Amino acid sequence: MKEKKSMFKGYVLGLLTALLVSVMVVPGFAATVAKTITVYTGITLYYDGVKVEPKDANGKAVEPLLYNGTTYLPVRAVSGLFGEDINWDGKTQSVYIGDMPGKKTYLRDLPFYESSSLSLPDTLTMDGKTYVNCFRLGDASITGNKEYVSWNLDGAYDTLEFDVGHIFANDTAKQVIVYLDGQPAKIIDIAAGDKVKHVKVDLNGALRLKIQVETGSRTGFGNAVLQ
Protein backbone atom coordinates (compact mmCIF):
# COMPACT_ATOMS: atom_id res chain seq x y z
CA MET A 1 0.00 0.00 0.00
CA LYS A 2 2.81 2.43 0.89
CA GLU A 3 4.52 1.72 -2.44
CA LYS A 4 1.30 2.34 -4.30
CA LYS A 5 0.74 5.64 -2.51
CA SER A 6 4.30 6.69 -3.24
CA MET A 7 3.88 5.91 -6.94
CA PHE A 8 0.56 7.74 -7.03
CA LYS A 9 2.06 10.72 -5.22
CA GLY A 10 4.85 10.90 -7.77
CA TYR A 11 2.32 10.67 -10.60
CA VAL A 12 0.19 13.44 -9.14
CA LEU A 13 3.13 15.72 -8.48
CA GLY A 14 4.15 15.18 -12.07
CA LEU A 15 0.73 16.36 -13.17
CA LEU A 16 0.98 19.35 -10.87
CA THR A 17 4.33 20.27 -12.38
CA ALA A 18 2.86 20.01 -15.86
CA LEU A 19 0.00 22.23 -14.78
CA LEU A 20 2.29 24.90 -13.41
CA VAL A 21 4.43 24.88 -16.54
CA SER A 22 1.42 25.06 -18.83
CA VAL A 23 -0.30 28.00 -17.17
CA MET A 24 2.67 30.03 -16.00
CA VAL A 25 5.34 31.65 -18.13
CA VAL A 26 7.93 33.11 -15.79
CA PRO A 27 11.12 34.20 -17.57
CA GLY A 28 12.87 36.35 -14.98
CA PHE A 29 9.66 36.51 -12.93
CA ALA A 30 7.63 37.92 -15.82
CA ALA A 31 3.89 38.38 -15.41
CA THR A 32 1.60 35.41 -15.97
CA VAL A 33 0.10 35.22 -19.43
CA ALA A 34 -3.64 34.85 -20.05
CA LYS A 35 -4.52 32.18 -22.61
CA THR A 36 -7.86 30.94 -23.87
CA ILE A 37 -8.04 27.14 -24.14
CA THR A 38 -10.72 24.47 -24.50
CA VAL A 39 -10.91 21.98 -21.64
CA TYR A 40 -13.20 19.09 -20.72
CA THR A 41 -14.76 18.65 -17.27
CA GLY A 42 -16.86 15.97 -15.59
CA ILE A 43 -13.84 13.97 -14.37
CA THR A 44 -14.22 12.06 -11.08
CA LEU A 45 -11.21 11.77 -8.77
CA TYR A 46 -10.61 8.75 -6.52
CA TYR A 47 -7.85 8.20 -3.98
CA ASP A 48 -7.34 4.63 -2.71
CA GLY A 49 -10.81 3.78 -3.98
CA VAL A 50 -12.47 6.67 -2.14
CA LYS A 51 -14.12 9.44 -4.12
CA VAL A 52 -12.49 12.83 -3.56
CA GLU A 53 -14.27 16.14 -4.09
CA PRO A 54 -11.54 18.76 -4.63
CA LYS A 55 -12.15 22.12 -2.97
CA ASP A 56 -10.30 25.42 -2.86
CA ALA A 57 -9.06 27.26 0.25
CA ASN A 58 -12.58 28.61 0.85
CA GLY A 59 -14.23 25.21 0.62
CA LYS A 60 -15.67 25.82 -2.84
CA ALA A 61 -15.72 22.83 -5.18
CA VAL A 62 -13.21 22.88 -8.04
CA GLU A 63 -13.04 20.49 -10.98
CA PRO A 64 -10.24 18.43 -12.53
CA LEU A 65 -9.72 19.32 -16.18
CA LEU A 66 -8.78 17.41 -19.33
CA TYR A 67 -6.74 19.35 -21.89
CA ASN A 68 -4.96 17.95 -24.94
CA GLY A 69 -5.11 14.43 -23.53
CA THR A 70 -3.63 15.36 -20.15
CA THR A 71 -5.56 15.47 -16.87
CA TYR A 72 -4.90 18.50 -14.65
CA LEU A 73 -5.76 18.41 -10.96
CA PRO A 74 -6.32 21.34 -8.57
CA VAL A 75 -2.99 21.91 -6.81
CA ARG A 76 -4.37 22.89 -3.40
CA ALA A 77 -6.93 20.11 -3.27
CA VAL A 78 -4.47 17.35 -4.22
CA SER A 79 -1.68 18.60 -1.94
CA GLY A 80 -4.10 18.19 0.96
CA LEU A 81 -4.35 14.47 0.25
CA PHE A 82 -0.67 14.11 1.15
CA GLY A 83 -0.64 16.53 4.07
CA GLU A 84 1.54 19.00 2.17
CA ASP A 85 1.33 22.75 2.66
CA ILE A 86 0.85 24.90 -0.41
CA ASN A 87 1.76 28.56 -0.69
CA TRP A 88 1.59 31.20 -3.39
CA ASP A 89 4.33 33.83 -3.65
CA GLY A 90 2.91 36.73 -5.63
CA LYS A 91 6.27 38.50 -5.90
CA THR A 92 7.89 35.67 -7.85
CA GLN A 93 4.60 34.18 -9.12
CA SER A 94 5.57 30.80 -7.70
CA VAL A 95 3.62 27.93 -6.16
CA TYR A 96 5.36 26.07 -3.33
CA ILE A 97 4.23 22.55 -2.44
CA GLY A 98 5.74 21.47 0.89
CA ASP A 99 8.54 23.65 2.24
CA MET A 100 8.61 27.33 1.40
CA PRO A 101 11.87 29.32 1.63
CA GLY A 102 11.98 31.45 4.74
CA LYS A 103 9.60 29.29 6.78
CA LYS A 104 12.36 27.09 8.22
CA THR A 105 15.74 27.83 9.76
CA TYR A 106 18.58 25.61 8.57
CA LEU A 107 21.26 24.99 11.17
CA ARG A 108 24.10 25.64 8.72
CA ASP A 109 22.79 29.19 8.20
CA LEU A 110 22.91 29.97 11.92
CA PRO A 111 26.20 31.53 13.13
CA PHE A 112 28.01 28.90 15.20
CA TYR A 113 29.41 29.64 18.67
CA GLU A 114 32.51 27.45 18.49
CA SER A 115 33.78 24.45 16.56
CA SER A 116 36.74 22.10 16.26
CA SER A 117 36.37 21.08 12.62
CA LEU A 118 33.19 22.40 11.03
CA SER A 119 33.07 22.70 7.25
CA LEU A 120 30.21 23.97 5.09
CA PRO A 121 30.46 22.39 1.64
CA ASP A 122 28.11 23.49 -1.14
CA THR A 123 26.79 19.94 -1.36
CA LEU A 124 27.30 16.68 0.50
CA THR A 125 26.38 13.16 -0.64
CA MET A 126 25.33 10.34 1.69
CA ASP A 127 23.75 7.06 0.56
CA GLY A 128 23.54 8.43 -2.96
CA LYS A 129 21.43 11.42 -1.89
CA THR A 130 22.89 14.88 -2.40
CA TYR A 131 22.18 17.52 0.24
CA VAL A 132 22.42 21.26 -0.31
CA ASN A 133 21.63 22.32 3.25
CA CYS A 134 24.47 20.42 4.90
CA PHE A 135 27.59 20.55 7.04
CA ARG A 136 30.40 18.22 7.98
CA LEU A 137 32.42 17.41 11.08
CA GLY A 138 35.82 15.74 10.98
CA ASP A 139 38.84 15.71 8.70
CA ALA A 140 39.45 12.90 6.22
CA SER A 141 43.04 12.46 7.46
CA ILE A 142 42.22 12.34 11.18
CA THR A 143 40.29 9.68 13.09
CA GLY A 144 39.49 9.17 16.74
CA ASN A 145 39.20 12.86 17.67
CA LYS A 146 36.13 14.38 19.29
CA GLU A 147 34.88 16.78 16.65
CA TYR A 148 32.16 19.25 17.61
CA VAL A 149 30.24 22.41 16.80
CA SER A 150 27.91 24.46 18.99
CA TRP A 151 25.32 27.19 18.51
CA ASN A 152 23.52 29.67 20.75
CA LEU A 153 19.79 29.05 20.29
CA ASP A 154 18.56 31.50 22.95
CA GLY A 155 15.49 29.33 23.58
CA ALA A 156 13.99 30.29 20.22
CA TYR A 157 13.32 26.78 18.85
CA ASP A 158 11.31 23.70 19.82
CA THR A 159 12.71 20.91 17.62
CA LEU A 160 15.74 19.96 15.54
CA GLU A 161 15.65 17.38 12.74
CA PHE A 162 18.53 16.19 10.57
CA ASP A 163 19.99 13.29 8.59
CA VAL A 164 23.38 11.99 9.71
CA GLY A 165 25.70 9.35 8.33
CA HIS A 166 28.90 8.31 6.62
CA ILE A 167 30.32 10.45 3.86
CA PHE A 168 32.41 7.60 2.44
CA ALA A 169 31.44 3.93 2.13
CA ASN A 170 34.54 2.75 4.01
CA ASP A 171 34.07 5.04 7.02
CA THR A 172 34.41 3.43 10.44
CA ALA A 173 31.75 3.24 13.16
CA LYS A 174 31.00 6.47 14.98
CA GLN A 175 28.90 7.87 17.76
CA VAL A 176 27.22 11.27 17.60
CA ILE A 177 25.93 13.01 20.73
CA VAL A 178 23.57 16.00 20.78
CA TYR A 179 24.00 18.16 23.88
CA LEU A 180 21.45 20.69 25.12
CA ASP A 181 22.74 23.20 27.66
CA GLY A 182 25.66 20.89 28.42
CA GLN A 183 23.58 17.74 28.96
CA PRO A 184 23.38 14.80 26.49
CA ALA A 185 19.91 14.76 24.90
CA LYS A 186 20.37 12.25 22.06
CA ILE A 187 22.97 9.57 21.28
CA ILE A 188 23.23 8.22 17.73
CA ASP A 189 25.33 5.11 17.10
CA ILE A 190 26.33 4.64 13.47
CA ALA A 191 27.92 1.29 12.65
CA ALA A 192 30.29 0.79 9.72
CA GLY A 193 28.18 0.40 6.59
CA ASP A 194 25.05 1.88 8.19
CA LYS A 195 22.58 3.83 6.11
CA VAL A 196 21.82 7.48 6.79
CA LYS A 197 19.79 7.97 9.96
CA HIS A 198 17.06 10.56 10.47
CA VAL A 199 17.10 12.16 13.90
CA LYS A 200 14.60 14.34 15.74
CA VAL A 201 15.49 16.15 18.95
CA ASP A 202 13.08 18.00 21.24
CA LEU A 203 14.91 21.19 22.18
CA ASN A 204 12.55 22.26 24.96
CA GLY A 205 13.67 25.87 24.66
CA ALA A 206 17.38 25.07 25.10
CA LEU A 207 19.77 28.02 25.12
CA ARG A 208 22.75 26.21 23.61
CA LEU A 209 23.10 23.28 21.20
CA LYS A 210 26.23 21.21 20.71
CA ILE A 211 26.73 18.33 18.28
CA GLN A 212 29.79 16.18 18.93
CA VAL A 213 31.24 13.15 17.15
CA GLU A 214 32.69 11.03 19.96
CA THR A 215 34.50 8.51 17.78
CA GLY A 216 35.28 8.23 14.10
CA SER A 217 35.44 11.17 11.73
CA ARG A 218 34.11 12.57 8.46
CA THR A 219 30.51 12.72 9.60
CA GLY A 220 27.89 14.30 7.35
CA PHE A 221 24.76 16.17 8.39
CA GLY A 222 21.99 17.02 5.94
CA ASN A 223 18.81 19.10 6.12
CA ALA A 224 19.36 20.09 9.76
CA VAL A 225 16.24 22.16 10.40
CA LEU A 226 15.23 24.17 13.46
CA GLN A 227 11.59 24.85 14.17
mmCIF file of C-alpha atoms in Angstrom:
data_model
loop_
_atom_site.group_PDB
_atom_site.id
_atom_site.type_symbol
_atom_site.label_atom_id
_atom_site.label_comp_id
_atom_site.label_asym_id
_atom_site.label_seq_id
_atom_site.Cartn_x
_atom_site.Cartn_y
_atom_site.Cartn_z
ATOM 1 C CA MET A 1 0.000 0.000 0.000
ATOM 2 C CA LYS A 2 2.814 2.426 0.886
ATOM 3 C CA GLU A 3 4.524 1.721 -2.444
ATOM 4 C CA LYS A 4 1.296 2.335 -4.301
ATOM 5 C CA LYS A 5 0.741 5.643 -2.506
ATOM 6 C CA SER A 6 4.296 6.692 -3.235
ATOM 7 C CA MET A 7 3.877 5.912 -6.937
ATOM 8 C CA PHE A 8 0.563 7.744 -7.029
ATOM 9 C CA LYS A 9 2.065 10.721 -5.224
ATOM 10 C CA GLY A 10 4.854 10.904 -7.774
ATOM 11 C CA TYR A 11 2.317 10.665 -10.599
ATOM 12 C CA VAL A 12 0.188 13.437 -9.140
ATOM 13 C CA LEU A 13 3.125 15.721 -8.477
ATOM 14 C CA GLY A 14 4.155 15.183 -12.070
ATOM 15 C CA LEU A 15 0.732 16.359 -13.170
ATOM 16 C CA LEU A 16 0.985 19.346 -10.865
ATOM 17 C CA THR A 17 4.327 20.270 -12.382
ATOM 18 C CA ALA A 18 2.860 20.009 -15.857
ATOM 19 C CA LEU A 19 -0.003 22.233 -14.777
ATOM 20 C CA LEU A 20 2.288 24.901 -13.415
ATOM 21 C CA VAL A 21 4.430 24.878 -16.543
ATOM 22 C CA SER A 22 1.423 25.057 -18.831
ATOM 23 C CA VAL A 23 -0.303 27.995 -17.173
ATOM 24 C CA MET A 24 2.672 30.030 -16.004
ATOM 25 C CA VAL A 25 5.335 31.651 -18.133
ATOM 26 C CA VAL A 26 7.930 33.115 -15.787
ATOM 27 C CA PRO A 27 11.124 34.197 -17.567
ATOM 28 C CA GLY A 28 12.873 36.353 -14.983
ATOM 29 C CA PHE A 29 9.663 36.509 -12.932
ATOM 30 C CA ALA A 30 7.628 37.923 -15.824
ATOM 31 C CA ALA A 31 3.890 38.381 -15.411
ATOM 32 C CA THR A 32 1.596 35.406 -15.967
ATOM 33 C CA VAL A 33 0.098 35.220 -19.434
ATOM 34 C CA ALA A 34 -3.641 34.854 -20.055
ATOM 35 C CA LYS A 35 -4.516 32.179 -22.609
ATOM 36 C CA THR A 36 -7.862 30.938 -23.874
ATOM 37 C CA ILE A 37 -8.038 27.143 -24.137
ATOM 38 C CA THR A 38 -10.721 24.471 -24.498
ATOM 39 C CA VAL A 39 -10.915 21.976 -21.642
ATOM 40 C CA TYR A 40 -13.201 19.094 -20.725
ATOM 41 C CA THR A 41 -14.760 18.651 -17.269
ATOM 42 C CA GLY A 42 -16.863 15.968 -15.590
ATOM 43 C CA ILE A 43 -13.841 13.974 -14.366
ATOM 44 C CA THR A 44 -14.220 12.064 -11.084
ATOM 45 C CA LEU A 45 -11.208 11.769 -8.773
ATOM 46 C CA TYR A 46 -10.613 8.752 -6.518
ATOM 47 C CA TYR A 47 -7.853 8.202 -3.976
ATOM 48 C CA ASP A 48 -7.344 4.627 -2.709
ATOM 49 C CA GLY A 49 -10.813 3.783 -3.979
ATOM 50 C CA VAL A 50 -12.469 6.672 -2.141
ATOM 51 C CA LYS A 51 -14.117 9.444 -4.117
ATOM 52 C CA VAL A 52 -12.490 12.831 -3.558
ATOM 53 C CA GLU A 53 -14.271 16.136 -4.090
ATOM 54 C CA PRO A 54 -11.541 18.757 -4.628
ATOM 55 C CA LYS A 55 -12.151 22.123 -2.968
ATOM 56 C CA ASP A 56 -10.298 25.417 -2.856
ATOM 57 C CA ALA A 57 -9.063 27.258 0.247
ATOM 58 C CA ASN A 58 -12.581 28.609 0.846
ATOM 59 C CA GLY A 59 -14.233 25.210 0.623
ATOM 60 C CA LYS A 60 -15.665 25.820 -2.842
ATOM 61 C CA ALA A 61 -15.723 22.826 -5.179
ATOM 62 C CA VAL A 62 -13.214 22.883 -8.043
ATOM 63 C CA GLU A 63 -13.044 20.487 -10.977
ATOM 64 C CA PRO A 64 -10.238 18.432 -12.533
ATOM 65 C CA LEU A 65 -9.719 19.317 -16.182
ATOM 66 C CA LEU A 66 -8.781 17.411 -19.326
ATOM 67 C CA TYR A 67 -6.744 19.352 -21.894
ATOM 68 C CA ASN A 68 -4.963 17.948 -24.944
ATOM 69 C CA GLY A 69 -5.112 14.432 -23.533
ATOM 70 C CA THR A 70 -3.627 15.363 -20.151
ATOM 71 C CA THR A 71 -5.558 15.471 -16.871
ATOM 72 C CA TYR A 72 -4.902 18.499 -14.654
ATOM 73 C CA LEU A 73 -5.765 18.406 -10.956
ATOM 74 C CA PRO A 74 -6.320 21.339 -8.565
ATOM 75 C CA VAL A 75 -2.990 21.905 -6.805
ATOM 76 C CA ARG A 76 -4.370 22.894 -3.404
ATOM 77 C CA ALA A 77 -6.927 20.109 -3.273
ATOM 78 C CA VAL A 78 -4.472 17.348 -4.217
ATOM 79 C CA SER A 79 -1.679 18.599 -1.936
ATOM 80 C CA GLY A 80 -4.096 18.192 0.962
ATOM 81 C CA LEU A 81 -4.346 14.467 0.248
ATOM 82 C CA PHE A 82 -0.665 14.107 1.152
ATOM 83 C CA GLY A 83 -0.637 16.527 4.069
ATOM 84 C CA GLU A 84 1.540 19.001 2.169
ATOM 85 C CA ASP A 85 1.327 22.749 2.661
ATOM 86 C CA ILE A 86 0.845 24.901 -0.408
ATOM 87 C CA ASN A 87 1.762 28.556 -0.690
ATOM 88 C CA TRP A 88 1.587 31.202 -3.386
ATOM 89 C CA ASP A 89 4.330 33.830 -3.654
ATOM 90 C CA GLY A 90 2.910 36.730 -5.629
ATOM 91 C CA LYS A 91 6.268 38.498 -5.896
ATOM 92 C CA THR A 92 7.885 35.671 -7.845
ATOM 93 C CA GLN A 93 4.599 34.181 -9.116
ATOM 94 C CA SER A 94 5.569 30.799 -7.696
ATOM 95 C CA VAL A 95 3.619 27.934 -6.163
ATOM 96 C CA TYR A 96 5.356 26.067 -3.327
ATOM 97 C CA ILE A 97 4.227 22.549 -2.435
ATOM 98 C CA GLY A 98 5.738 21.472 0.891
ATOM 99 C CA ASP A 99 8.537 23.647 2.237
ATOM 100 C CA MET A 100 8.607 27.332 1.400
ATOM 101 C CA PRO A 101 11.871 29.317 1.635
ATOM 102 C CA GLY A 102 11.984 31.454 4.741
ATOM 103 C CA LYS A 103 9.603 29.287 6.776
ATOM 104 C CA LYS A 104 12.360 27.093 8.224
ATOM 105 C CA THR A 105 15.741 27.829 9.760
ATOM 106 C CA TYR A 106 18.583 25.606 8.574
ATOM 107 C CA LEU A 107 21.258 24.987 11.175
ATOM 108 C CA ARG A 108 24.101 25.642 8.724
ATOM 109 C CA ASP A 109 22.785 29.188 8.203
ATOM 110 C CA LEU A 110 22.907 29.965 11.925
ATOM 111 C CA PRO A 111 26.199 31.533 13.130
ATOM 112 C CA PHE A 112 28.012 28.901 15.205
ATOM 113 C CA TYR A 113 29.408 29.641 18.670
ATOM 114 C CA GLU A 114 32.507 27.451 18.491
ATOM 115 C CA SER A 115 33.777 24.453 16.555
ATOM 116 C CA SER A 116 36.736 22.096 16.257
ATOM 117 C CA SER A 117 36.373 21.084 12.616
ATOM 118 C CA LEU A 118 33.187 22.401 11.035
ATOM 119 C CA SER A 119 33.068 22.700 7.252
ATOM 120 C CA LEU A 120 30.211 23.974 5.094
ATOM 121 C CA PRO A 121 30.457 22.391 1.638
ATOM 122 C CA ASP A 122 28.109 23.493 -1.135
ATOM 123 C CA THR A 123 26.788 19.941 -1.356
ATOM 124 C CA LEU A 124 27.303 16.683 0.496
ATOM 125 C CA THR A 125 26.383 13.165 -0.644
ATOM 126 C CA MET A 126 25.334 10.343 1.691
ATOM 127 C CA ASP A 127 23.746 7.060 0.556
ATOM 128 C CA GLY A 128 23.540 8.427 -2.963
ATOM 129 C CA LYS A 129 21.429 11.416 -1.887
ATOM 130 C CA THR A 130 22.890 14.876 -2.400
ATOM 131 C CA TYR A 131 22.179 17.516 0.237
ATOM 132 C CA VAL A 132 22.425 21.260 -0.312
ATOM 133 C CA ASN A 133 21.631 22.322 3.252
ATOM 134 C CA CYS A 134 24.469 20.418 4.900
ATOM 135 C CA PHE A 135 27.586 20.546 7.041
ATOM 136 C CA ARG A 136 30.399 18.221 7.978
ATOM 137 C CA LEU A 137 32.423 17.415 11.076
ATOM 138 C CA GLY A 138 35.822 15.739 10.976
ATOM 139 C CA ASP A 139 38.836 15.708 8.696
ATOM 140 C CA ALA A 140 39.449 12.902 6.222
ATOM 141 C CA SER A 141 43.035 12.463 7.456
ATOM 142 C CA ILE A 142 42.224 12.341 11.182
ATOM 143 C CA THR A 143 40.294 9.680 13.094
ATOM 144 C CA GLY A 144 39.493 9.172 16.743
ATOM 145 C CA ASN A 145 39.205 12.863 17.673
ATOM 146 C CA LYS A 146 36.134 14.385 19.291
ATOM 147 C CA GLU A 147 34.877 16.784 16.653
ATOM 148 C CA TYR A 148 32.162 19.253 17.614
ATOM 149 C CA VAL A 149 30.244 22.407 16.799
ATOM 150 C CA SER A 150 27.915 24.464 18.994
ATOM 151 C CA TRP A 151 25.322 27.186 18.514
ATOM 152 C CA ASN A 152 23.517 29.672 20.747
ATOM 153 C CA LEU A 153 19.789 29.054 20.287
ATOM 154 C CA ASP A 154 18.558 31.504 22.945
ATOM 155 C CA GLY A 155 15.494 29.327 23.580
ATOM 156 C CA ALA A 156 13.992 30.288 20.219
ATOM 157 C CA TYR A 157 13.317 26.780 18.849
ATOM 158 C CA ASP A 158 11.310 23.695 19.815
ATOM 159 C CA THR A 159 12.706 20.912 17.620
ATOM 160 C CA LEU A 160 15.735 19.965 15.539
ATOM 161 C CA GLU A 161 15.655 17.379 12.745
ATOM 162 C CA PHE A 162 18.533 16.188 10.568
ATOM 163 C CA ASP A 163 19.987 13.294 8.587
ATOM 164 C CA VAL A 164 23.379 11.993 9.713
ATOM 165 C CA GLY A 165 25.702 9.354 8.326
ATOM 166 C CA HIS A 166 28.903 8.306 6.620
ATOM 167 C CA ILE A 167 30.323 10.450 3.860
ATOM 168 C CA PHE A 168 32.414 7.602 2.444
ATOM 169 C CA ALA A 169 31.440 3.934 2.130
ATOM 170 C CA ASN A 170 34.544 2.748 4.010
ATOM 171 C CA ASP A 171 34.067 5.043 7.019
ATOM 172 C CA THR A 172 34.408 3.434 10.445
ATOM 173 C CA ALA A 173 31.747 3.237 13.156
ATOM 174 C CA LYS A 174 30.999 6.473 14.980
ATOM 175 C CA GLN A 175 28.895 7.872 17.756
ATOM 176 C CA VAL A 176 27.218 11.266 17.603
ATOM 177 C CA ILE A 177 25.928 13.011 20.728
ATOM 178 C CA VAL A 178 23.571 15.998 20.779
ATOM 179 C CA TYR A 179 24.003 18.161 23.882
ATOM 180 C CA LEU A 180 21.454 20.692 25.121
ATOM 181 C CA ASP A 181 22.739 23.205 27.658
ATOM 182 C CA GLY A 182 25.663 20.891 28.419
ATOM 183 C CA GLN A 183 23.584 17.741 28.959
ATOM 184 C CA PRO A 184 23.378 14.802 26.486
ATOM 185 C CA ALA A 185 19.914 14.760 24.904
ATOM 186 C CA LYS A 186 20.369 12.254 22.056
ATOM 187 C CA ILE A 187 22.974 9.574 21.280
ATOM 188 C CA ILE A 188 23.227 8.217 17.726
ATOM 189 C CA ASP A 189 25.327 5.111 17.101
ATOM 190 C CA ILE A 190 26.325 4.637 13.465
ATOM 191 C CA ALA A 191 27.924 1.290 12.645
ATOM 192 C CA ALA A 192 30.290 0.792 9.718
ATOM 193 C CA GLY A 193 28.182 0.397 6.592
ATOM 194 C CA ASP A 194 25.052 1.877 8.189
ATOM 195 C CA LYS A 195 22.582 3.832 6.110
ATOM 196 C CA VAL A 196 21.815 7.483 6.789
ATOM 197 C CA LYS A 197 19.792 7.973 9.961
ATOM 198 C CA HIS A 198 17.059 10.562 10.468
ATOM 199 C CA VAL A 199 17.105 12.164 13.903
ATOM 200 C CA LYS A 200 14.596 14.338 15.736
ATOM 201 C CA VAL A 201 15.491 16.154 18.952
ATOM 202 C CA ASP A 202 13.078 18.000 21.240
ATOM 203 C CA LEU A 203 14.914 21.189 22.178
ATOM 204 C CA ASN A 204 12.549 22.257 24.957
ATOM 205 C CA GLY A 205 13.668 25.869 24.661
ATOM 206 C CA ALA A 206 17.375 25.073 25.101
ATOM 207 C CA LEU A 207 19.767 28.018 25.116
ATOM 208 C CA ARG A 208 22.754 26.210 23.608
ATOM 209 C CA LEU A 209 23.096 23.284 21.203
ATOM 210 C CA LYS A 210 26.229 21.212 20.709
ATOM 211 C CA ILE A 211 26.733 18.326 18.279
ATOM 212 C CA GLN A 212 29.786 16.179 18.926
ATOM 213 C CA VAL A 213 31.241 13.145 17.149
ATOM 214 C CA GLU A 214 32.686 11.027 19.955
ATOM 215 C CA THR A 215 34.495 8.506 17.776
ATOM 216 C CA GLY A 216 35.276 8.232 14.096
ATOM 217 C CA SER A 217 35.439 11.173 11.731
ATOM 218 C CA ARG A 218 34.111 12.572 8.463
ATOM 219 C CA THR A 219 30.507 12.724 9.599
ATOM 220 C CA GLY A 220 27.894 14.303 7.352
ATOM 221 C CA PHE A 221 24.764 16.175 8.389
ATOM 222 C CA GLY A 222 21.993 17.017 5.944
ATOM 223 C CA ASN A 223 18.814 19.095 6.123
ATOM 224 C CA ALA A 224 19.364 20.091 9.761
ATOM 225 C CA VAL A 225 16.240 22.164 10.399
ATOM 226 C CA LEU A 226 15.231 24.170 13.455
ATOM 227 C CA GLN A 227 11.586 24.854 14.165
#
